[in-house]
GROMACS .gro file of C-alpha atoms in nm:
model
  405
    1UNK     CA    1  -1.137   2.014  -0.036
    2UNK     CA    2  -1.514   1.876  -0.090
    3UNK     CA    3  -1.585   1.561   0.022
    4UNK     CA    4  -1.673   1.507  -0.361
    5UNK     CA    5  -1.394   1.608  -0.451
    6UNK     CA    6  -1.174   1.405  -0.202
    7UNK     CA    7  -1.304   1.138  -0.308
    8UNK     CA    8  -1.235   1.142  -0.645
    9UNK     CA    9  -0.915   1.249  -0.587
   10UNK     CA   10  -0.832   0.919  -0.343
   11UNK     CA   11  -1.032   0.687  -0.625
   12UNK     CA   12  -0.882   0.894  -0.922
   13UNK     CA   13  -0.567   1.067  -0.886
   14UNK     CA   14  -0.285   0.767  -0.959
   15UNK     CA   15  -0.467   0.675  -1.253
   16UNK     CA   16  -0.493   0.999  -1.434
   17UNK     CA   17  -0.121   1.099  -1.302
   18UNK     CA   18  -0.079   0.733  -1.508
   19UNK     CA   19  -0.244   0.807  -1.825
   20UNK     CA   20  -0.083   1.188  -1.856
   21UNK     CA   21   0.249   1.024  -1.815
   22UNK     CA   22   0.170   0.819  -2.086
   23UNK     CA   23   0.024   1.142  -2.333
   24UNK     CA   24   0.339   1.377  -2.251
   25UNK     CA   25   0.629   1.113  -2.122
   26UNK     CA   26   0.688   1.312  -1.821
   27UNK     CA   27   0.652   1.309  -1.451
   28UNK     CA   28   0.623   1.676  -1.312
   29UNK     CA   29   0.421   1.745  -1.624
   30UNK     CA   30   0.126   1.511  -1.551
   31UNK     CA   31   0.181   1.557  -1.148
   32UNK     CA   32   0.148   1.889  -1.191
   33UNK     CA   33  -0.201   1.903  -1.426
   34UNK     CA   34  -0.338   1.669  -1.240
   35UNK     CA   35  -0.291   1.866  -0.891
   36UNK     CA   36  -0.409   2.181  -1.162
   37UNK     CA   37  -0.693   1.991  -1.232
   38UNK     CA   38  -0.828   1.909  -0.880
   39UNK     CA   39  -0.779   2.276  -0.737
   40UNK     CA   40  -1.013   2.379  -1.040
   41UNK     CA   41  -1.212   2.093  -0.943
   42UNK     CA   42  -1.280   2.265  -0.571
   43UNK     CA   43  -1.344   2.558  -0.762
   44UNK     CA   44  -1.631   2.450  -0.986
   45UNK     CA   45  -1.760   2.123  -0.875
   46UNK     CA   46  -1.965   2.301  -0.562
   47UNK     CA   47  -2.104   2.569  -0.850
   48UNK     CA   48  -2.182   2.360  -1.154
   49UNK     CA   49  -2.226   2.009  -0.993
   50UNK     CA   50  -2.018   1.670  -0.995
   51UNK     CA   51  -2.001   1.625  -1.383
   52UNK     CA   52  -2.117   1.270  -1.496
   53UNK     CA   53  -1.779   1.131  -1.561
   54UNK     CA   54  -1.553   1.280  -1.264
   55UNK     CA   55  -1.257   1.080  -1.346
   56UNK     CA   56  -1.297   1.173  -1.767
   57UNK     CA   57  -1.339   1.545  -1.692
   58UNK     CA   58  -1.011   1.523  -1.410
   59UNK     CA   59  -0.817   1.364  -1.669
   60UNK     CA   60  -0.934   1.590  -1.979
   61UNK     CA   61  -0.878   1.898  -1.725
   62UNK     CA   62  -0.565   1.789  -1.692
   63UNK     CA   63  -0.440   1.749  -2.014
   64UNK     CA   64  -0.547   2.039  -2.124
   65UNK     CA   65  -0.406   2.247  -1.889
   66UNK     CA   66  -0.068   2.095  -1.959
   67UNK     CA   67  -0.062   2.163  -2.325
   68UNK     CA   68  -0.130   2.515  -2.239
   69UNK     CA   69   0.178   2.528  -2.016
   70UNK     CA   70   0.377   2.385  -2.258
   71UNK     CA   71   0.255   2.626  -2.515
   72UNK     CA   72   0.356   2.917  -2.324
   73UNK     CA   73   0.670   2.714  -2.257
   74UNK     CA   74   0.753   2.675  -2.620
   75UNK     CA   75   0.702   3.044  -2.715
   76UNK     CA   76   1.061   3.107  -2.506
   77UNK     CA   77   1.231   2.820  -2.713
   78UNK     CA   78   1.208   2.555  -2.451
   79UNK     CA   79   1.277   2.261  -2.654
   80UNK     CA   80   1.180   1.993  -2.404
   81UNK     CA   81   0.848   2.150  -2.376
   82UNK     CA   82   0.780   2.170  -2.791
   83UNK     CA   83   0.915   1.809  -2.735
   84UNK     CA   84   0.649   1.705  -2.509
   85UNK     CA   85   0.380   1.933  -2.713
   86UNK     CA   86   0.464   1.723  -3.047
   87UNK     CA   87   0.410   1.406  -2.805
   88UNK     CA   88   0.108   1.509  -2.679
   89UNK     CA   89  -0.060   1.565  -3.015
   90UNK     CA   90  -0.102   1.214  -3.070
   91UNK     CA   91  -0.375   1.071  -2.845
   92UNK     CA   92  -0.348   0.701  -2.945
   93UNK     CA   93   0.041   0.662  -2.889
   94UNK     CA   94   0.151   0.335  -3.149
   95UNK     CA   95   0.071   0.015  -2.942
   96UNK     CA   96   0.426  -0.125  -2.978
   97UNK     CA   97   0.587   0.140  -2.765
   98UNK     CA   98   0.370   0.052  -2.519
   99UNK     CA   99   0.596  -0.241  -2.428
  100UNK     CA  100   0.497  -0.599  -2.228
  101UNK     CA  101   0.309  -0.388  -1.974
  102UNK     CA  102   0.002  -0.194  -2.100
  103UNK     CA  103  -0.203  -0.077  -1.796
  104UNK     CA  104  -0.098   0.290  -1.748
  105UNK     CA  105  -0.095   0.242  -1.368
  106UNK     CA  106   0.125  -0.099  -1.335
  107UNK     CA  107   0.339   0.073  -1.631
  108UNK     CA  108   0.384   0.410  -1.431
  109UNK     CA  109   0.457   0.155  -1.130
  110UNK     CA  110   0.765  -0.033  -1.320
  111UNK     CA  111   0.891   0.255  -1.464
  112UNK     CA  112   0.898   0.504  -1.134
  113UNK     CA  113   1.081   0.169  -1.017
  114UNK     CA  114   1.397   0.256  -1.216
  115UNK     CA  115   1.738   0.087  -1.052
  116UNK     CA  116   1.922   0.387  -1.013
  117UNK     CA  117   1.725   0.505  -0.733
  118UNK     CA  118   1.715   0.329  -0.373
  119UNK     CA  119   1.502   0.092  -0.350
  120UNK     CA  120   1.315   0.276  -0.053
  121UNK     CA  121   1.284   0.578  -0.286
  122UNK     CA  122   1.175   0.374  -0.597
  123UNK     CA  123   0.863   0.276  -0.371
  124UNK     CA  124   0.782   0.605  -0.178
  125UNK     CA  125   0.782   0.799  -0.478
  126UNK     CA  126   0.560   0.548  -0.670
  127UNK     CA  127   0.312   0.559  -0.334
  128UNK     CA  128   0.297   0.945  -0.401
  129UNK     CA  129   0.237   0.935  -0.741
  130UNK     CA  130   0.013   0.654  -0.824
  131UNK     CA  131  -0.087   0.534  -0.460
  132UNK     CA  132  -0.269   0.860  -0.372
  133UNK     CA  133  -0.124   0.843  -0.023
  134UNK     CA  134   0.013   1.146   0.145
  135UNK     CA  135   0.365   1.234   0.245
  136UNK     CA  136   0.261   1.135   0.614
  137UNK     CA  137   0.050   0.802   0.534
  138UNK     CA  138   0.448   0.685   0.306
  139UNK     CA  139   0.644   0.830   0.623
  140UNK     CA  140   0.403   0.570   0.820
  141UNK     CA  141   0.471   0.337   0.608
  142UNK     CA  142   0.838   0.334   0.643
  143UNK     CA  143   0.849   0.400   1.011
  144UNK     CA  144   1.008   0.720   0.962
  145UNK     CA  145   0.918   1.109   1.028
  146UNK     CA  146   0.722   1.308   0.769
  147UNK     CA  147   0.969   1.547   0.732
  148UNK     CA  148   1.191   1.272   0.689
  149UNK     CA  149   0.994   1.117   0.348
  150UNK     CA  150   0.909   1.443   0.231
  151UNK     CA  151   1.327   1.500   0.196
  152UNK     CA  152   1.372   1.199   0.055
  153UNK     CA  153   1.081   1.219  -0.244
  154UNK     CA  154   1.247   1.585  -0.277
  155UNK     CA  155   1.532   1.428  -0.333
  156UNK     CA  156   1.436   1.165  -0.526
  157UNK     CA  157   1.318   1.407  -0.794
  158UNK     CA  158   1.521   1.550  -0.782
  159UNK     CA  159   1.788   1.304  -0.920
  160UNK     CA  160   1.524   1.234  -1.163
  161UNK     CA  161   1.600   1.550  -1.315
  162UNK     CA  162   1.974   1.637  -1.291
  163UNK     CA  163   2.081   1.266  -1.415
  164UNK     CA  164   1.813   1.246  -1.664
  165UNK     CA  165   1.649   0.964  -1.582
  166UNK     CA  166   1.402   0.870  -1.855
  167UNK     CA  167   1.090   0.767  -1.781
  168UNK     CA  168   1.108   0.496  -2.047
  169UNK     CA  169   0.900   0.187  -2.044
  170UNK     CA  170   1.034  -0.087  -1.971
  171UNK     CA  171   1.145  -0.364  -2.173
  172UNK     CA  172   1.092  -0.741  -2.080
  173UNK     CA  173   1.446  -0.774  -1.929
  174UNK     CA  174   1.424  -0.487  -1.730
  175UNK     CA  175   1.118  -0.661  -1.521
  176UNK     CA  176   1.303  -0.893  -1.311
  177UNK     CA  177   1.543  -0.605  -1.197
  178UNK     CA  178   1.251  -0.351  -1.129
  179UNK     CA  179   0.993  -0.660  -0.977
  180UNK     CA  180   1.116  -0.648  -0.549
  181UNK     CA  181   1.029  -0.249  -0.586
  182UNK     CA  182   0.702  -0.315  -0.773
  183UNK     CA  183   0.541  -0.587  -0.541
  184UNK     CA  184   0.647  -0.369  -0.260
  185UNK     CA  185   0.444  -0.042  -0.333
  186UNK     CA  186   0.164  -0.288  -0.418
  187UNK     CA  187   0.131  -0.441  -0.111
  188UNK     CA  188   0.214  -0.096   0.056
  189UNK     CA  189  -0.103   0.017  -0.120
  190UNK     CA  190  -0.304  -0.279  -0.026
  191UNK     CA  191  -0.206  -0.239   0.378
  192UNK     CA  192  -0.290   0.133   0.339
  193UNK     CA  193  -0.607   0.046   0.209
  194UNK     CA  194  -0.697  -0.237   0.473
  195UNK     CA  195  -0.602  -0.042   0.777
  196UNK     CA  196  -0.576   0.323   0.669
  197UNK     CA  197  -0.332   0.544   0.828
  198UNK     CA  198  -0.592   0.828   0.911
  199UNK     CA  199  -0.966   0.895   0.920
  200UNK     CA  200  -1.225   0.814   1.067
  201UNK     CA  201  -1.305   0.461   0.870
  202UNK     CA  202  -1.081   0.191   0.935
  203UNK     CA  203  -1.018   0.124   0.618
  204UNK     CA  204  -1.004   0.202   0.213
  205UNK     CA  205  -1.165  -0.010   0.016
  206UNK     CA  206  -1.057   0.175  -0.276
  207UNK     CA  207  -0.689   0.128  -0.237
  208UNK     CA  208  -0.694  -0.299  -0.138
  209UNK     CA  209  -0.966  -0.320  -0.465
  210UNK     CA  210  -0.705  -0.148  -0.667
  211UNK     CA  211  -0.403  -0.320  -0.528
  212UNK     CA  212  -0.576  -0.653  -0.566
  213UNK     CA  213  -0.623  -0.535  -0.927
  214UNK     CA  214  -0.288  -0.446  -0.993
  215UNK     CA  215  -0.151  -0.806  -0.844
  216UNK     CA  216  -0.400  -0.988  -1.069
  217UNK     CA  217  -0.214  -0.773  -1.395
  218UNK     CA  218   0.110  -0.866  -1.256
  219UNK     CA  219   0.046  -1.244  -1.205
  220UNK     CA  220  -0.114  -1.246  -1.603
  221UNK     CA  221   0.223  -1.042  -1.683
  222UNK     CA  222   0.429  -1.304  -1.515
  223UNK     CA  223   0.280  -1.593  -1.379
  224UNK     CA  224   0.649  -1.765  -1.347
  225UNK     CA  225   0.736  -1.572  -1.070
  226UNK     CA  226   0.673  -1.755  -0.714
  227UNK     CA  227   0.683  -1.395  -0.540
  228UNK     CA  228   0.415  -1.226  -0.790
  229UNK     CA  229   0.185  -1.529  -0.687
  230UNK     CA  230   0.276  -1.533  -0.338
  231UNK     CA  231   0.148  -1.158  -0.289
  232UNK     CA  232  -0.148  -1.212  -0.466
  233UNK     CA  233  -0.202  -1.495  -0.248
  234UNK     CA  234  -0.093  -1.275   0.030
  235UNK     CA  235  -0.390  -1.015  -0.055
  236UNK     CA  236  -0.653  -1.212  -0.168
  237UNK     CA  237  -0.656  -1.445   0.193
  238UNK     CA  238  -0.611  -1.131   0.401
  239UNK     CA  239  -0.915  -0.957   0.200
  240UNK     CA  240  -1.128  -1.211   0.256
  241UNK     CA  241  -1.137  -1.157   0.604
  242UNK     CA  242  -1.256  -0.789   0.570
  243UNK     CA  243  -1.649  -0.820   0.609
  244UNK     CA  244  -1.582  -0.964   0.941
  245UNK     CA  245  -1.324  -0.686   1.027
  246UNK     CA  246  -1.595  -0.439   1.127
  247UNK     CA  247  -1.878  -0.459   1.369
  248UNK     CA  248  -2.224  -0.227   1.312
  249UNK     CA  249  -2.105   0.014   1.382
  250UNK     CA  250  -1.763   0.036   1.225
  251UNK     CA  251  -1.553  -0.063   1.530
  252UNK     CA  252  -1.225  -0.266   1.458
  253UNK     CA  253  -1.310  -0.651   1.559
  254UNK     CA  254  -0.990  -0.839   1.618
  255UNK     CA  255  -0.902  -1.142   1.464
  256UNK     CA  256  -0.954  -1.397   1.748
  257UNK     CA  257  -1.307  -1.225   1.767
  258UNK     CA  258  -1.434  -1.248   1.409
  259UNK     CA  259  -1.727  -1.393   1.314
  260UNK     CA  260  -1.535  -1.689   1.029
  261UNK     CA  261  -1.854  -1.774   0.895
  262UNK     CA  262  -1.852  -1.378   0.715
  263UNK     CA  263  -1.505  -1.448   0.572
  264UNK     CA  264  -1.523  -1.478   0.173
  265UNK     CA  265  -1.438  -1.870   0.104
  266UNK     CA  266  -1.419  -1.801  -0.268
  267UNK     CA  267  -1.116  -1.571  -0.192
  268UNK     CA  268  -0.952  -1.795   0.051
  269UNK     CA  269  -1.014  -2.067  -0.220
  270UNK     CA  270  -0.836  -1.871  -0.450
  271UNK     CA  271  -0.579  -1.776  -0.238
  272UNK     CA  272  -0.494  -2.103  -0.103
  273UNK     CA  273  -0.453  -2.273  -0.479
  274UNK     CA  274  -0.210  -1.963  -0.581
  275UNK     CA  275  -0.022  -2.081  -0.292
  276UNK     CA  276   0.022  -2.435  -0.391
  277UNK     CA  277   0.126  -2.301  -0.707
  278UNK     CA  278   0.420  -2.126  -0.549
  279UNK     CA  279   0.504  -2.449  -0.335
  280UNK     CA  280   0.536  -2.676  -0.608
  281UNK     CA  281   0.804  -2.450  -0.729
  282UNK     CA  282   0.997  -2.482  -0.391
  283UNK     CA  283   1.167  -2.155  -0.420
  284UNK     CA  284   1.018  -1.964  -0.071
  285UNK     CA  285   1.009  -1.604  -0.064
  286UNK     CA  286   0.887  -1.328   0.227
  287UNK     CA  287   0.505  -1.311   0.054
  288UNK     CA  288   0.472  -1.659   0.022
  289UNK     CA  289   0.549  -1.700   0.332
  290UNK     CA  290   0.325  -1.477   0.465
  291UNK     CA  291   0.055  -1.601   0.202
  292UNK     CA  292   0.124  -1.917   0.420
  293UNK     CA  293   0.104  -1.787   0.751
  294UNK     CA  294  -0.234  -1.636   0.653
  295UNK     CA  295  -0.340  -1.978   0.493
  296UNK     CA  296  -0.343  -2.157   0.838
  297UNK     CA  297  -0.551  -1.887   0.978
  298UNK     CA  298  -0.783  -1.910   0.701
  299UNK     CA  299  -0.782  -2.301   0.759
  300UNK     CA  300  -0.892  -2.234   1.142
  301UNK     CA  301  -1.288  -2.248   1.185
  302UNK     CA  302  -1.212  -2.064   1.521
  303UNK     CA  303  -0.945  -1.896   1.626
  304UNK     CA  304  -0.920  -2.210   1.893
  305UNK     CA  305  -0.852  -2.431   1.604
  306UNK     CA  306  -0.554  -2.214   1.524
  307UNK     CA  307  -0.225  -2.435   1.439
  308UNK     CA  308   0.045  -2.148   1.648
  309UNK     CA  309   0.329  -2.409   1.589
  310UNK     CA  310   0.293  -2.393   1.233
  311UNK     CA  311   0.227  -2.002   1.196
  312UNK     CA  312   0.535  -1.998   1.451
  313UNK     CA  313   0.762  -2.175   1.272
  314UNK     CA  314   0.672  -2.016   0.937
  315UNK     CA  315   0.749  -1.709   1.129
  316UNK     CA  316   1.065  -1.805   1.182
  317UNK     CA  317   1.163  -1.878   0.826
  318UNK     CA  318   1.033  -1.528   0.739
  319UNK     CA  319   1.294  -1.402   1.030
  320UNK     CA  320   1.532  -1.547   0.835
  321UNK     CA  321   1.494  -1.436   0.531
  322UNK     CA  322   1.380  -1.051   0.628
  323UNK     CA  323   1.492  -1.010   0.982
  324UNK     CA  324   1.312  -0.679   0.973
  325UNK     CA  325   1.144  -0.548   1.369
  326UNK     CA  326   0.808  -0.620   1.223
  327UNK     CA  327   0.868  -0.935   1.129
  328UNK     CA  328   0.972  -1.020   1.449
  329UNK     CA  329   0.692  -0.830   1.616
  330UNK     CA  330   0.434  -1.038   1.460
  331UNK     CA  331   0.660  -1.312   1.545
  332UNK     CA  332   0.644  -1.223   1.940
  333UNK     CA  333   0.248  -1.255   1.878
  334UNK     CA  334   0.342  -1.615   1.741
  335UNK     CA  335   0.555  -1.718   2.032
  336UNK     CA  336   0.290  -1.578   2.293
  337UNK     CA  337   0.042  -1.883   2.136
  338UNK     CA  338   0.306  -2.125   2.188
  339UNK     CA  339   0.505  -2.024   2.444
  340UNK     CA  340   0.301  -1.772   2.666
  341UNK     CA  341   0.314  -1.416   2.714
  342UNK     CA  342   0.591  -1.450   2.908
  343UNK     CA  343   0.850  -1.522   2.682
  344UNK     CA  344   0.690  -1.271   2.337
  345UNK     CA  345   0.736  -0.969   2.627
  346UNK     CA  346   1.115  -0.904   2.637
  347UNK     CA  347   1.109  -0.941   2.242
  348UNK     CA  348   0.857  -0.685   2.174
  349UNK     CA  349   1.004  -0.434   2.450
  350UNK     CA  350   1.340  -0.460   2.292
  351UNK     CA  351   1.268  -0.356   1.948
  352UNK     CA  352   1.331   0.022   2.023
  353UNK     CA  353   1.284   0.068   1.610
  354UNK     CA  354   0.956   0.041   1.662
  355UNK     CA  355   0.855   0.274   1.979
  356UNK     CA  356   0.646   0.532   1.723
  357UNK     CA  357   0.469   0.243   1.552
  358UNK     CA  358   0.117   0.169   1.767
  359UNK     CA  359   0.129  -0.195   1.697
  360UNK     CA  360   0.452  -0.237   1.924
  361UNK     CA  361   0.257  -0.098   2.212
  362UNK     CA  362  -0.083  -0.225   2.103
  363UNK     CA  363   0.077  -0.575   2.140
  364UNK     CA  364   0.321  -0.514   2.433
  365UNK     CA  365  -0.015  -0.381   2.602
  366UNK     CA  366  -0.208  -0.769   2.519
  367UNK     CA  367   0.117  -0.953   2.649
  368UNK     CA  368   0.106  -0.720   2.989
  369UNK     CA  369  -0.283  -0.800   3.030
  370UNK     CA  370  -0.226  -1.166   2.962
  371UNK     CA  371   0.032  -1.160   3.234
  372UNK     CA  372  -0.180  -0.951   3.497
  373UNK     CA  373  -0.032  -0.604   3.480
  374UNK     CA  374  -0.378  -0.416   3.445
  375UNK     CA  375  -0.191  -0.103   3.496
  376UNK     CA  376   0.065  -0.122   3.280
  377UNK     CA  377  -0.172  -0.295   2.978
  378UNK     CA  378  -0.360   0.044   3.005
  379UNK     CA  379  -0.100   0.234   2.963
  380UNK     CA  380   0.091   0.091   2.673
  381UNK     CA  381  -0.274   0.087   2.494
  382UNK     CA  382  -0.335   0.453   2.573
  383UNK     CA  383   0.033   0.478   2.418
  384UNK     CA  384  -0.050   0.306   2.130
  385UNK     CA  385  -0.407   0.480   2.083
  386UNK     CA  386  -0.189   0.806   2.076
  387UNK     CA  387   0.032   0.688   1.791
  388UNK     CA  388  -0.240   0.620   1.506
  389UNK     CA  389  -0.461   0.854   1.360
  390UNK     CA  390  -0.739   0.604   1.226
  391UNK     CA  391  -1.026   0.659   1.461
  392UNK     CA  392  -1.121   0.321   1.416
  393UNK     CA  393  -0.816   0.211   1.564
  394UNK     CA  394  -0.827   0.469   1.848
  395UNK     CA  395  -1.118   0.414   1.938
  396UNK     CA  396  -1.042   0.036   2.003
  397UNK     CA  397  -0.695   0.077   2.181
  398UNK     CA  398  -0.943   0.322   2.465
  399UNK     CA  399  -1.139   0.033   2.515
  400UNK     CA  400  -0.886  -0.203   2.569
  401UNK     CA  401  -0.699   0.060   2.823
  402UNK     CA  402  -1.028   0.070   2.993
  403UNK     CA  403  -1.113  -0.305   3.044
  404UNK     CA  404  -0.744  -0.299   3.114
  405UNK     CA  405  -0.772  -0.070   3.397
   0.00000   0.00000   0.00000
């Protein structure tokens, strides 16, 4: 694939898989045009040029193709397909069929969401559709193999298909129900896009821009719920610290080592009000929490000025509420502040769960060096550089094994 290409693809493909769903009401018909359309997109674009309006001409591609399909389709009495042809031929579908949620994207979101898949499934298979992520960038996601996720989105559509599932939008009661799913794949998309699972950049601006977007339509759709809040809050305090993220020259620069006076005080600002929204409400949830935890680092004008006992005990109310290993890996960081290295260390080497993930052995290698053990440091960051496929990220874990060494 072109770089041209690729990128319009990453920027582009969720929302025009969105907006077919919306012409022809159906999943595999839009994925399917839109994957048409980008393979005649490598074909031409290097020959006739990047047209003007890459995303228009992707989506118009697409659509087109489609209704061919489906006119071939029709000739053998496939009913389903002259169903989706009569669809089709209305480009401006009536407005009050649209139901409460009217951006194609967040729609596609709440309706891949549906309750009678797993909840796991409900969000891999919106990341593939409308995330532009790849089957390995979900598997990393979820901690699992790629062969693993690419059975279970198999699978997943195909349940879709033999219980005919409707891709229906929702209706203002089915919200609630669908909204744990929904703020998961958004967030998913946001962490993709902040640290990206592969490449050589660090991250993908694209993605956190368009998951920031997407938790700004959901707190207008439903500003009552703490959660919705909370993960915008979440977002919005962890983005501003991205033009300090990066030095010249595109290395990773950790958090104790960031320059504060880059961060972006009109997000934190934001942030930080959003969250004292959700704490007048008193009803805590895992993203305000971590909107919280990120709201004391944001309050810090050095990392020195960090308050560890109350990121550490706001830690430990996330614990409770999702004892999940990476909660309690970022807890073990927490603890290290307070506590020292010494006691985070059996922690992080006991959470076997997490042996793939390079964060486990990133951190296990800072809690070694802390404690003296140059040697083994080195080689739990050398195991950790061999885990991630961001460069950025590489890069980084070889020079801590070196200083290390």
């Amino acid at each position: 694939m072109s770089a041209d290409v690729e990128r319009v693809f990453r920027k582009e493909y969720g929302r025009a898989v969105a907006v077919l769903v919306r012409v022809f009401g159906d999943i595999d018909v839009a994925e399917d045009a839109v994957q048409d359309a980008f393979a005649t997109a490598v074909r031409r674009w290097p020959v006739d040029g990047v047209p003007p309006s890459p995303a228009g001409w992707i989506i118009t591609t697409a659509r087109n193709r489609a209704i061919d399909r489906l006119r071939r389709e029709s000739t053998r009495a496939d009913r389903h397909a002259e169903a989706l042809l009569l669809r089709a031929s209305d480009d401006a579908p009536d407005p009050g069929q649209e139901g409460p949620v009217r951006d194609d994207r967040l729609r596609l979101i709440f309706i891949c969401c549906h309750p009678a898949l797993a909840p796991a499934t409900r969000v891999a298979l919106t990341l593939r559709l409308l995330g532009g992520l790849t089957t390995a960038e979900i598997a990393r996601a979820f901690l699992v193999p790629e062969p693993t996720m690419a059975q279970r989105l198999v699978r997943a559509k195909g349940k879709i298909r033999d219980a005919g599932i409707p891709y229906r939008v929702p209706r203002d009661a089915d919200l609630p129900d669908r909204l744990r799913a929904v703020l998961a794949v958004v967030y998913l998309i946001f962490n993709e896009g902040y640290t990206a699972s592969s490449g050589d950049e660090l991250a993908r601006d694209d993605l956190s821009a368009e998951a920031v977007r997407l938790g700004r339509l959901l707190a207008a759709l439903m500003p009552d719920e703490p959660e919705v809040l909370g993960l915008l809050a979440l977002m919005l305090l962890i983005e501003s610290r991205r033009p300090a993220r990066t030095d010249p020259g595109g290395g990773l620069v950790r958090l104790a080592e960031q320059d504060r006076t880059l961060w972006d005080q009109k997000l934190i600002a934001e942030g930080q009000d959003l969250l004292r929204r959700c704490l007048r409400r008193d009803q805590p949830g895992p993203y305000q929490l971590q909107a919280a935890i990120n709201a004391v680092h944001s309050d810090a004008t050095t990392a020195a000025d960090t308050d560890w006992r109350q990121i550490l005990a706001l830690y430990d109310h996330l614990a409770a509420l999702t004892p999940t290993p990476v909660v309690t890996l970022h807890r073990a960081v927490a603890l290290a502040e307070v506590h020292g290295p010494a006691a985070a260390l059996p922690l992080v080497e006991a959470l076997d769960a997490l042996d793939r993930h390079h964060l486990l052995h990133a951190v296990r290698g800072d809690l070694l060096r802390r404690l003296g053990r140059t040697e083994d440091a080195a080689a739990a960051y050398e195991r950790a550089a061999t885990l991630t496929n961001n460069t950025a990220e590489r890069r980084f874990l070889h020079s801590r094994a070196a200083l290390s060494a």
